[in-house]
PDB file of N, CA and C in Angstrom:
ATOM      1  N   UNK A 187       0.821  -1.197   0.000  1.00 71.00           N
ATOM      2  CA  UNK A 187       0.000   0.000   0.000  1.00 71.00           C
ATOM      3  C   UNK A 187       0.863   1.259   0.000  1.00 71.00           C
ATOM      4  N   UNK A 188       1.683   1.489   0.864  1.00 67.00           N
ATOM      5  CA  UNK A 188       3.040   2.362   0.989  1.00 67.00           C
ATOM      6  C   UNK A 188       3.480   2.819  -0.635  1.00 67.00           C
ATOM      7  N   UNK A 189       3.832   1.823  -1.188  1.00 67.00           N
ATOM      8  CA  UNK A 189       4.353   1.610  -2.465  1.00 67.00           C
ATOM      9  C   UNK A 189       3.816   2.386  -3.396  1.00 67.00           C
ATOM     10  N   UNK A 190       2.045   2.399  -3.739  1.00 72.00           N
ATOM     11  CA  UNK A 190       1.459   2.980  -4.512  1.00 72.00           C
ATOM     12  C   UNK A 190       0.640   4.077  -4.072  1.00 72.00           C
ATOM     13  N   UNK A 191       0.736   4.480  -2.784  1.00 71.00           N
ATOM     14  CA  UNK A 191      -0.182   5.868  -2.256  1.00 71.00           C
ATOM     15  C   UNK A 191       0.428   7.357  -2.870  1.00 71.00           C
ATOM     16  N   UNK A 192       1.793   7.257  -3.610  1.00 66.00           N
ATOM     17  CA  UNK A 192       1.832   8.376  -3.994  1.00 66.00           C
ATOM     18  C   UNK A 192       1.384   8.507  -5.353  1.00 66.00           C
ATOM     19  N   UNK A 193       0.747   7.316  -6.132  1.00 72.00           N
ATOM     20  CA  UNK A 193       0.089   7.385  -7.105  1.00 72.00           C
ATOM     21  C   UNK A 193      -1.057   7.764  -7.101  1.00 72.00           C
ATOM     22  N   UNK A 194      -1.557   7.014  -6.076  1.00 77.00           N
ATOM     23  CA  UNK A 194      -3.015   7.134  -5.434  1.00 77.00           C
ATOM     24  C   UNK A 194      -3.661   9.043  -5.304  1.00 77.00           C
ATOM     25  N   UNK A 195      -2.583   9.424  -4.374  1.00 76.00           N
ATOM     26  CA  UNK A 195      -2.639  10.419  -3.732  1.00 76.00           C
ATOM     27  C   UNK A 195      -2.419  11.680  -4.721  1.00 76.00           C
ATOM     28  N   UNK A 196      -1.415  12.015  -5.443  1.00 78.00           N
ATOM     29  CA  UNK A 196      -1.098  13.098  -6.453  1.00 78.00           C
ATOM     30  C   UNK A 196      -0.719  12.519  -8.140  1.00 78.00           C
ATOM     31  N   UNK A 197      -0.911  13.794  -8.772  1.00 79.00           N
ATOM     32  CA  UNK A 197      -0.467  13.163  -9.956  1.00 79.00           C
ATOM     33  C   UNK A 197       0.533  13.790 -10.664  1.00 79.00           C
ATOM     34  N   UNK A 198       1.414  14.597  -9.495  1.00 82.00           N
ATOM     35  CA  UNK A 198       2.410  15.273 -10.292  1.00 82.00           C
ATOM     36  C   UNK A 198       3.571  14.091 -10.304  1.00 82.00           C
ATOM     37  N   UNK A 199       4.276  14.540 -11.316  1.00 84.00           N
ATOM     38  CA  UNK A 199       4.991  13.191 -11.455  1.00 84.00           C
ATOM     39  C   UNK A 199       6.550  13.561 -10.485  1.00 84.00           C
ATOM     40  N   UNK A 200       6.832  14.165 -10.056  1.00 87.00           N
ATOM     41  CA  UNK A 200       7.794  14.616  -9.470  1.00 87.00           C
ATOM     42  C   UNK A 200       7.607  14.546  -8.149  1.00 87.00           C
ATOM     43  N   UNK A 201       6.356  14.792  -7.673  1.00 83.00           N
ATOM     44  CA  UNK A 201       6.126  14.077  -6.182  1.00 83.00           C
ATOM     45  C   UNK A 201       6.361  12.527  -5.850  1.00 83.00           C
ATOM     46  N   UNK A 202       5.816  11.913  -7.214  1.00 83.00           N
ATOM     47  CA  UNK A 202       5.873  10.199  -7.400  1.00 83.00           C
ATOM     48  C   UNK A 202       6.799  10.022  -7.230  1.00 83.00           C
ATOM     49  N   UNK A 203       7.792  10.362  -8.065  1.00 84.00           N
ATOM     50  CA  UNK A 203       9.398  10.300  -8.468  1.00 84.00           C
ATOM     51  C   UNK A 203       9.979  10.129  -6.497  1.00 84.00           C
ATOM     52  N   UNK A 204       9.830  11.759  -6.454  1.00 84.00           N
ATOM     53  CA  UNK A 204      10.879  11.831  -5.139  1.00 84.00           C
ATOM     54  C   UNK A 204       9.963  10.857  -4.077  1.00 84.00           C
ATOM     55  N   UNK A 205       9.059  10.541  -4.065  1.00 82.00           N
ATOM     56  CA  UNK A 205       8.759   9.332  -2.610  1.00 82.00           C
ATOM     57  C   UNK A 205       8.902   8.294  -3.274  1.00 82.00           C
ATOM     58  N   UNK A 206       8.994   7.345  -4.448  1.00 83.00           N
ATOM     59  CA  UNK A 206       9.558   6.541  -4.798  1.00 83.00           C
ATOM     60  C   UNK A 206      11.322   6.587  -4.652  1.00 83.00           C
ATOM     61  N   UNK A 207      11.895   7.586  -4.798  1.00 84.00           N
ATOM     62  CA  UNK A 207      13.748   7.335  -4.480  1.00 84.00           C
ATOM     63  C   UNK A 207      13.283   7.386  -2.844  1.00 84.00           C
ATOM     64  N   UNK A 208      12.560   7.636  -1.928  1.00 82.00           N
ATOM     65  CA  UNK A 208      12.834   8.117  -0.497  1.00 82.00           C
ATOM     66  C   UNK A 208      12.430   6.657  -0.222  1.00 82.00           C
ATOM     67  N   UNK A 209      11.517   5.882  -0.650  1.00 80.00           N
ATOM     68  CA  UNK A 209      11.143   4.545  -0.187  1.00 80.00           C
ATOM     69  C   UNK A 209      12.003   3.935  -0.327  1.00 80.00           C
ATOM     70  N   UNK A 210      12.507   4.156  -1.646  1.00 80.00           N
ATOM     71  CA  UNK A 210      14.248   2.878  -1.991  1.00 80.00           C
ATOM     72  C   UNK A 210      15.073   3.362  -1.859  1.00 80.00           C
ATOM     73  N   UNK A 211      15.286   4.576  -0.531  1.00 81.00           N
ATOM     74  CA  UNK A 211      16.345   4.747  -0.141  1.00 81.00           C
ATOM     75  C   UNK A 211      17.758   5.454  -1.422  1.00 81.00           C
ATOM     76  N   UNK A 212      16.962   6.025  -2.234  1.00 82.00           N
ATOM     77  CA  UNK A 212      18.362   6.124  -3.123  1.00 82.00           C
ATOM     78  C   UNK A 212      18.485   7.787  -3.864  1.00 82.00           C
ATOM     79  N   UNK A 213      17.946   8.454  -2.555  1.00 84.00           N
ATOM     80  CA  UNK A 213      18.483   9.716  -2.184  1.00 84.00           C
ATOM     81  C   UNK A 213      20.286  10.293  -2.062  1.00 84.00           C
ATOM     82  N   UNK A 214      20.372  10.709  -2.830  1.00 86.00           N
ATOM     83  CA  UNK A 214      21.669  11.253  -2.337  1.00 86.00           C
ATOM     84  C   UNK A 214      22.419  11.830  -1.446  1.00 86.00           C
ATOM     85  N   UNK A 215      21.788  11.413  -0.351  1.00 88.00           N
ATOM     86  CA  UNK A 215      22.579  11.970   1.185  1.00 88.00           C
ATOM     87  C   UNK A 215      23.965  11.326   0.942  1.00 88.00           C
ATOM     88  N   UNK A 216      24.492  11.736   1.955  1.00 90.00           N
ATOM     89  CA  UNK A 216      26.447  11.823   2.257  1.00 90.00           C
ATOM     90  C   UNK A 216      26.430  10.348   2.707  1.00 90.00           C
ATOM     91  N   UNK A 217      25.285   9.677   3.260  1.00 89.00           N
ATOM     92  CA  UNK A 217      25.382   8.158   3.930  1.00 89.00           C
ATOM     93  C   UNK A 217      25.298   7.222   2.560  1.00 89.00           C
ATOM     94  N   UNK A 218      24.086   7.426   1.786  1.00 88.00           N
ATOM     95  CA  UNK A 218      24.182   7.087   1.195  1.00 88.00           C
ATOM     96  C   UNK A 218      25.140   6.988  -0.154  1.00 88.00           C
ATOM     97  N   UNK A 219      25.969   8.312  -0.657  1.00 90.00           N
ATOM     98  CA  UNK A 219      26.822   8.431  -1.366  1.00 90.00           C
ATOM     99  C   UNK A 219      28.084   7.310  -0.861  1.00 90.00           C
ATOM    100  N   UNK A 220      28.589   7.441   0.379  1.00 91.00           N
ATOM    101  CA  UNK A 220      29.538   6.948   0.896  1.00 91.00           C
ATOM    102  C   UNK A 220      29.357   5.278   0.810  1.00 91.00           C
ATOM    103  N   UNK A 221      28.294   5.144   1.176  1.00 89.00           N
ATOM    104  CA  UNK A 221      27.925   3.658   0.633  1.00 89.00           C
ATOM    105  C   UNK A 221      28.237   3.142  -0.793  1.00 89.00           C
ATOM    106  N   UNK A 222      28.388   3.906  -1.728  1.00 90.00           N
ATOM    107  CA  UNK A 222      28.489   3.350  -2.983  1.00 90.00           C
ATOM    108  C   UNK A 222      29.455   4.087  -3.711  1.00 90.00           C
ATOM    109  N   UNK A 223      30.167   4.355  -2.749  1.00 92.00           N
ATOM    110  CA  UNK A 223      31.774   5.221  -2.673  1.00 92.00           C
ATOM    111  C   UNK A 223      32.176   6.070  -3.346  1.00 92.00           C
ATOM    112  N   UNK A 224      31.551   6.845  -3.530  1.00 92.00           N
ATOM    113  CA  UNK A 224      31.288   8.659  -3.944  1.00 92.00           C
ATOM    114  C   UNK A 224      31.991   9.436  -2.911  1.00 92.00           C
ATOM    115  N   UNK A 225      31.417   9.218  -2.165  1.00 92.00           N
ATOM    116  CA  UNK A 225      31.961  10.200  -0.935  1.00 92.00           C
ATOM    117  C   UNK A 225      33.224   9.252  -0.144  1.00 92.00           C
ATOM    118  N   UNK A 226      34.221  10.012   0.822  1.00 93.00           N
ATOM    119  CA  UNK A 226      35.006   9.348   1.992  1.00 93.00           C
ATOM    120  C   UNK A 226      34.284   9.175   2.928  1.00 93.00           C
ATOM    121  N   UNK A 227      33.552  10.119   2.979  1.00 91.00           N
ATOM    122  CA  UNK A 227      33.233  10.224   4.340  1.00 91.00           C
ATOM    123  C   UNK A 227      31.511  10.541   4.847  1.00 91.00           C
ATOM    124  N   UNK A 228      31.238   9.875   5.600  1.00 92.00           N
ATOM    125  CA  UNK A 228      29.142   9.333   5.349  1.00 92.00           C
ATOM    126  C   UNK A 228      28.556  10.905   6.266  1.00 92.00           C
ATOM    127  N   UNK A 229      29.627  11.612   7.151  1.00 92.00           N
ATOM    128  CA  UNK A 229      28.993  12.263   8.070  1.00 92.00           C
ATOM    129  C   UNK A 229      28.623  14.140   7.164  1.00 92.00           C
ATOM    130  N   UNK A 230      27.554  14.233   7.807  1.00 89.00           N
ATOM    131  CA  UNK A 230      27.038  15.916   6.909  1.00 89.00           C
ATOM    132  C   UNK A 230      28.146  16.583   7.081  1.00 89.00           C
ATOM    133  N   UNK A 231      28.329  17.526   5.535  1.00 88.00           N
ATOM    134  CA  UNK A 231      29.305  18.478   5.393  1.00 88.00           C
ATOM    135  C   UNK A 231      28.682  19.624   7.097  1.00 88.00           C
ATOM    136  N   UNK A 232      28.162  20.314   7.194  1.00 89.00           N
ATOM    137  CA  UNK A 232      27.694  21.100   8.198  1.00 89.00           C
ATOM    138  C   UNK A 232      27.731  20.411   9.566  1.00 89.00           C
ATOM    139  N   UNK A 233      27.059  19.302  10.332  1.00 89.00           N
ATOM    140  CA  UNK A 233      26.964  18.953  11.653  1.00 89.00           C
ATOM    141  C   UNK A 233      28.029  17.908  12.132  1.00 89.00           C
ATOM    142  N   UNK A 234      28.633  17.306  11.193  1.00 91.00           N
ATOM    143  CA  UNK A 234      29.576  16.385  11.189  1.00 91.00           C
ATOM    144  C   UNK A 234      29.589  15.156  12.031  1.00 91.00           C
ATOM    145  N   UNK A 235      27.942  14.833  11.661  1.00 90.00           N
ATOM    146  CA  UNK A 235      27.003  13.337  12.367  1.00 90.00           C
ATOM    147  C   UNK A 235      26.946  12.651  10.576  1.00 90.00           C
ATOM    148  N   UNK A 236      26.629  10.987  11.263  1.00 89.00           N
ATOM    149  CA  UNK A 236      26.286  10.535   9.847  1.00 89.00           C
ATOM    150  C   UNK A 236      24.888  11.255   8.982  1.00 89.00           C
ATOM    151  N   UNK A 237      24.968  11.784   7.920  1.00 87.00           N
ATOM    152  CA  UNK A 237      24.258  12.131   7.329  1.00 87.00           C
ATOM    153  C   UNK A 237      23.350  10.841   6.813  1.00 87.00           C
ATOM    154  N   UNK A 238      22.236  10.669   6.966  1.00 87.00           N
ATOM    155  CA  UNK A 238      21.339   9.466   6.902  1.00 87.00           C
ATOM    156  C   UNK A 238      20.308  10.485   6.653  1.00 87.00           C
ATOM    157  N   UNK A 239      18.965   9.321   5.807  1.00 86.00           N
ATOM    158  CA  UNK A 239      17.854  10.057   5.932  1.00 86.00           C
ATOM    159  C   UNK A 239      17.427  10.678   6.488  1.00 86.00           C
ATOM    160  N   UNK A 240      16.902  10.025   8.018  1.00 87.00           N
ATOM    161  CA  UNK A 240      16.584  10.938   9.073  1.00 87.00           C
ATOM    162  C   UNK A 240      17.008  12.196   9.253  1.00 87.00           C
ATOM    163  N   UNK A 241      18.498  11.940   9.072  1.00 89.00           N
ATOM    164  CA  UNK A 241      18.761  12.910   9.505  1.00 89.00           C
ATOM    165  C   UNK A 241      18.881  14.436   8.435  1.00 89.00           C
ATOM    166  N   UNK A 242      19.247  13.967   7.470  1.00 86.00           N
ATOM    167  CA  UNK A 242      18.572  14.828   6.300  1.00 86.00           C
ATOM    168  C   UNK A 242      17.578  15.416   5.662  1.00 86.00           C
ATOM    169  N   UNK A 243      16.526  14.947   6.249  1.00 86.00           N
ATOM    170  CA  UNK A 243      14.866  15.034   6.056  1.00 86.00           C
ATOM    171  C   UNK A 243      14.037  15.780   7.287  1.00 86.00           C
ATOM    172  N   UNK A 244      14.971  15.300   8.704  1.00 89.00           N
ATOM    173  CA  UNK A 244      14.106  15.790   9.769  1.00 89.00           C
ATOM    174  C   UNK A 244      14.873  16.353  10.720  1.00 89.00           C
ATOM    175  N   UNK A 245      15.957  15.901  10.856  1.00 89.00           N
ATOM    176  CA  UNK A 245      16.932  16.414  12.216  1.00 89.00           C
ATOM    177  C   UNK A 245      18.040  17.364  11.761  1.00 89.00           C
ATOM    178  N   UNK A 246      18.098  17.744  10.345  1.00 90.00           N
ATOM    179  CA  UNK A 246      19.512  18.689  10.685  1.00 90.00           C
ATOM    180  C   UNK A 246      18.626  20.065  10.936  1.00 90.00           C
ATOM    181  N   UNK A 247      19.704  20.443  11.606  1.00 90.00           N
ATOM    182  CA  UNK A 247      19.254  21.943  12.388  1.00 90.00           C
ATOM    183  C   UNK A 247      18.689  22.767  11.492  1.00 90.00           C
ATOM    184  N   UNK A 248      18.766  23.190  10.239  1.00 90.00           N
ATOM    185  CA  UNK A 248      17.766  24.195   9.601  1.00 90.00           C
ATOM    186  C   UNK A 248      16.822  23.472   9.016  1.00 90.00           C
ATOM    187  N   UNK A 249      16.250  22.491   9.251  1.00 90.00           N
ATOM    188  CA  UNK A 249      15.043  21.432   8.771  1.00 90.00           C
ATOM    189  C   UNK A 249      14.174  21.406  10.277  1.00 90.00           C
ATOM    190  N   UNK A 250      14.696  21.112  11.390  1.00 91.00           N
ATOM    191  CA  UNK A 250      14.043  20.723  12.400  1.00 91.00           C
ATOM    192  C   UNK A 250      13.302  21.260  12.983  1.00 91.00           C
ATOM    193  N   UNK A 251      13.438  22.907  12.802  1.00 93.00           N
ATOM    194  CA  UNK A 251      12.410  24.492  13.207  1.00 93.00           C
ATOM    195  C   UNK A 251      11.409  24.225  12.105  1.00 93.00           C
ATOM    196  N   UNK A 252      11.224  23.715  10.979  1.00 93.00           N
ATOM    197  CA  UNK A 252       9.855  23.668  10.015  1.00 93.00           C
ATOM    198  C   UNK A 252       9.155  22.388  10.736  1.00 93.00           C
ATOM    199  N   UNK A 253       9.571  21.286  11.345  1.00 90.00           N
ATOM    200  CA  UNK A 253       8.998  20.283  11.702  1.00 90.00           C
ATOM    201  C   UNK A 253       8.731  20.622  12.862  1.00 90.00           C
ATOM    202  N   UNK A 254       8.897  21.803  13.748  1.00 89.00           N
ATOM    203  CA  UNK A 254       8.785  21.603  15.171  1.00 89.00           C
ATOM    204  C   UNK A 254       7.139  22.849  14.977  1.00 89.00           C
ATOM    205  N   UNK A 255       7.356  23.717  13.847  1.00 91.00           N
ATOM    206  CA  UNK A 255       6.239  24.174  13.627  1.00 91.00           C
ATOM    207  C   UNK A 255       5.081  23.443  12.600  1.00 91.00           C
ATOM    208  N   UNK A 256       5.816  22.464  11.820  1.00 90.00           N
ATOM    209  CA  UNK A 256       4.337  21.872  11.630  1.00 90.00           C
ATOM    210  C   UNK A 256       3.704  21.190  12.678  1.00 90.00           C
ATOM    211  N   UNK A 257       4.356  20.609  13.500  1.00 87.00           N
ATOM    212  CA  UNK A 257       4.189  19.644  14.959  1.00 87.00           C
ATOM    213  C   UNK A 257       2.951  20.936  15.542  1.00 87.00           C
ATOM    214  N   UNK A 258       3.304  21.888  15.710  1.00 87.00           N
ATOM    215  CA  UNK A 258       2.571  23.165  16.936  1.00 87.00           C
ATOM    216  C   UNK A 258       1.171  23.478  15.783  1.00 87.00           C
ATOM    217  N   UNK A 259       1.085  23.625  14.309  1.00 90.00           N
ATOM    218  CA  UNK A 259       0.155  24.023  13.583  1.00 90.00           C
ATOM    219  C   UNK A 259      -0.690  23.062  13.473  1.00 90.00           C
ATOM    220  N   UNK A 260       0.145  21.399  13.542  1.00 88.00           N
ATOM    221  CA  UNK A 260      -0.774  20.333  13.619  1.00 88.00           C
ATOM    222  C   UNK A 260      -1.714  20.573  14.814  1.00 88.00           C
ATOM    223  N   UNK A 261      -1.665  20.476  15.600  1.00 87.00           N
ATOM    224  CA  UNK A 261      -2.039  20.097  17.471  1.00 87.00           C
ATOM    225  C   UNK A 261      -2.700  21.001  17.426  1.00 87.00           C
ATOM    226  N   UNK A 262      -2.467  23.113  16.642  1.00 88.00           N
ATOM    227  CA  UNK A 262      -3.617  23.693  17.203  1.00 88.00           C
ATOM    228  C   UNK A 262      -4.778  23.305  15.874  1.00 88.00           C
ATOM    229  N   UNK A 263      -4.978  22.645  14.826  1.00 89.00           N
ATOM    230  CA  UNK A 263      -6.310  22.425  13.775  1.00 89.00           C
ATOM    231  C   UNK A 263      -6.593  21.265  14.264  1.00 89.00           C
ATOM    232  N   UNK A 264      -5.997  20.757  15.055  1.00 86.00           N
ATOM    233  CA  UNK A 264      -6.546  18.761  15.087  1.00 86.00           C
ATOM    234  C   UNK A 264      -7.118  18.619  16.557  1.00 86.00           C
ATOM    235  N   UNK A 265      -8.339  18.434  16.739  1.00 75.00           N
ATOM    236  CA  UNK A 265      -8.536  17.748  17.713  1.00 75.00           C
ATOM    237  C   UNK A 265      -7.844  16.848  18.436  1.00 75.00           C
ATOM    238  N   UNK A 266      -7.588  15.805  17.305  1.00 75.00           N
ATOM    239  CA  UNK A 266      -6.855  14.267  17.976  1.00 75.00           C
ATOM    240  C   UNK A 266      -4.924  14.720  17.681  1.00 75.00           C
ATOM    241  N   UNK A 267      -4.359  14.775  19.106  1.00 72.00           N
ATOM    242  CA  UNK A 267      -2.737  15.226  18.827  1.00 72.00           C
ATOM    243  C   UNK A 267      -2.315  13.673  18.068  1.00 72.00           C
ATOM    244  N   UNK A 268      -1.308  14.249  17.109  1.00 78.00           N
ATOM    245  CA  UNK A 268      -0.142  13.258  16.880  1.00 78.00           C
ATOM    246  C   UNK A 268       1.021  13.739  17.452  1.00 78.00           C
ATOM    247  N   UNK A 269       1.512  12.018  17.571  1.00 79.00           N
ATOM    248  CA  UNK A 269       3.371  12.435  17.487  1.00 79.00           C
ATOM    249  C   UNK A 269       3.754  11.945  16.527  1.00 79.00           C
ATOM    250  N   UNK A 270       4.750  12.964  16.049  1.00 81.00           N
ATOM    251  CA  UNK A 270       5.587  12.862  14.919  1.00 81.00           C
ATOM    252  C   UNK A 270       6.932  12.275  14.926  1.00 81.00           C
ATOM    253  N   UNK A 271       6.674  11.088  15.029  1.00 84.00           N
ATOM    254  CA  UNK A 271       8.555  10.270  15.484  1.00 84.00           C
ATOM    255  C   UNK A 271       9.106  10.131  13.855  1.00 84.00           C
ATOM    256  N   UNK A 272       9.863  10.311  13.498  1.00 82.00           N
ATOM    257  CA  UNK A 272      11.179  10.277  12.385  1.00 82.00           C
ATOM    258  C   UNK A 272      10.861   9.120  11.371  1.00 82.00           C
ATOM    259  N   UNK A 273      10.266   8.181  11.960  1.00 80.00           N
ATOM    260  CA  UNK A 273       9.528   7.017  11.039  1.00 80.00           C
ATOM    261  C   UNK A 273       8.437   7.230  10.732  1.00 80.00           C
ATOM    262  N   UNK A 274       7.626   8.098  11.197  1.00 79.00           N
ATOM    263  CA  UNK A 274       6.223   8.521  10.684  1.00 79.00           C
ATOM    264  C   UNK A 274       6.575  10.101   9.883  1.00 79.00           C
ATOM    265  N   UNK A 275       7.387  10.325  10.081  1.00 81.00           N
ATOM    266  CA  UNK A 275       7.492  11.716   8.930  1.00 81.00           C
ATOM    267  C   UNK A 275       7.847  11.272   7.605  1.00 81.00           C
ATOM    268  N   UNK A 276       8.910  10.066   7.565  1.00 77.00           N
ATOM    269  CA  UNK A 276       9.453   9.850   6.524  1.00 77.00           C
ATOM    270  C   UNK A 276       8.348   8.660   5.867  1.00 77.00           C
TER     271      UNK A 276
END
C-alpha cells in the first residue's frame, strides 16, 4: 500500500518520483553516497554526524524548526494530537 499511495494520492509526477527514491532509499545523502563510494566520508558536510535520511529530512538543524512548527500548527487544527517520530514523517 506504501508503495502505490503516492500514485493514489497526487499526480504530479515529481512528487511520485521523489517518494519513490525516499522509499528505496536512493536519495543522495552523504550516507548514502559513501555507501556506494562517492563520498570518503558518510557524516554531513555542516553537523559532522552521519548524514542518513533521518537525519537529512528531519533532524539537521535548519530542517528541524519547520517540523517543530508543523508539529505546533498540527495540534492547534486537530482535535486528535499526533506524534511525529522520524519514522512517521518519513
Amino acid at each position: 500500500m506504501i508503495y502505490t499511495n503516492a500514485f493514489i494520492s497526487c499526480r504530479s509526477t515529481k512528487l511520485q518520483s521523489f517518494q519513490f527514491r525516499l522509499l528505496h532509499r536512493t536519495i543522495a545523502c552523504n550516507h548514502w553516497l559513501f555507501n556506494i563510494k562517492v563520498k570518503d566520508n558518510p557524516n554531513c558536510d555542516t553537523c559532522q554526524i552521519d548524514d542518513t535520511l533521518s537525519h537529512f529530512f528531519i533532524e539537521y538543524r535548519k530542517v528541524k524548526p519547520f517540523w517543530h512548527s508543523f508539529s505546533n500548527w498540527w495540534q492547534r487544527i486537530c482535535s486528535k494530537p499526533q506524534n511525529f517520530t522520524n519514522s512517521a514523517i518519513l
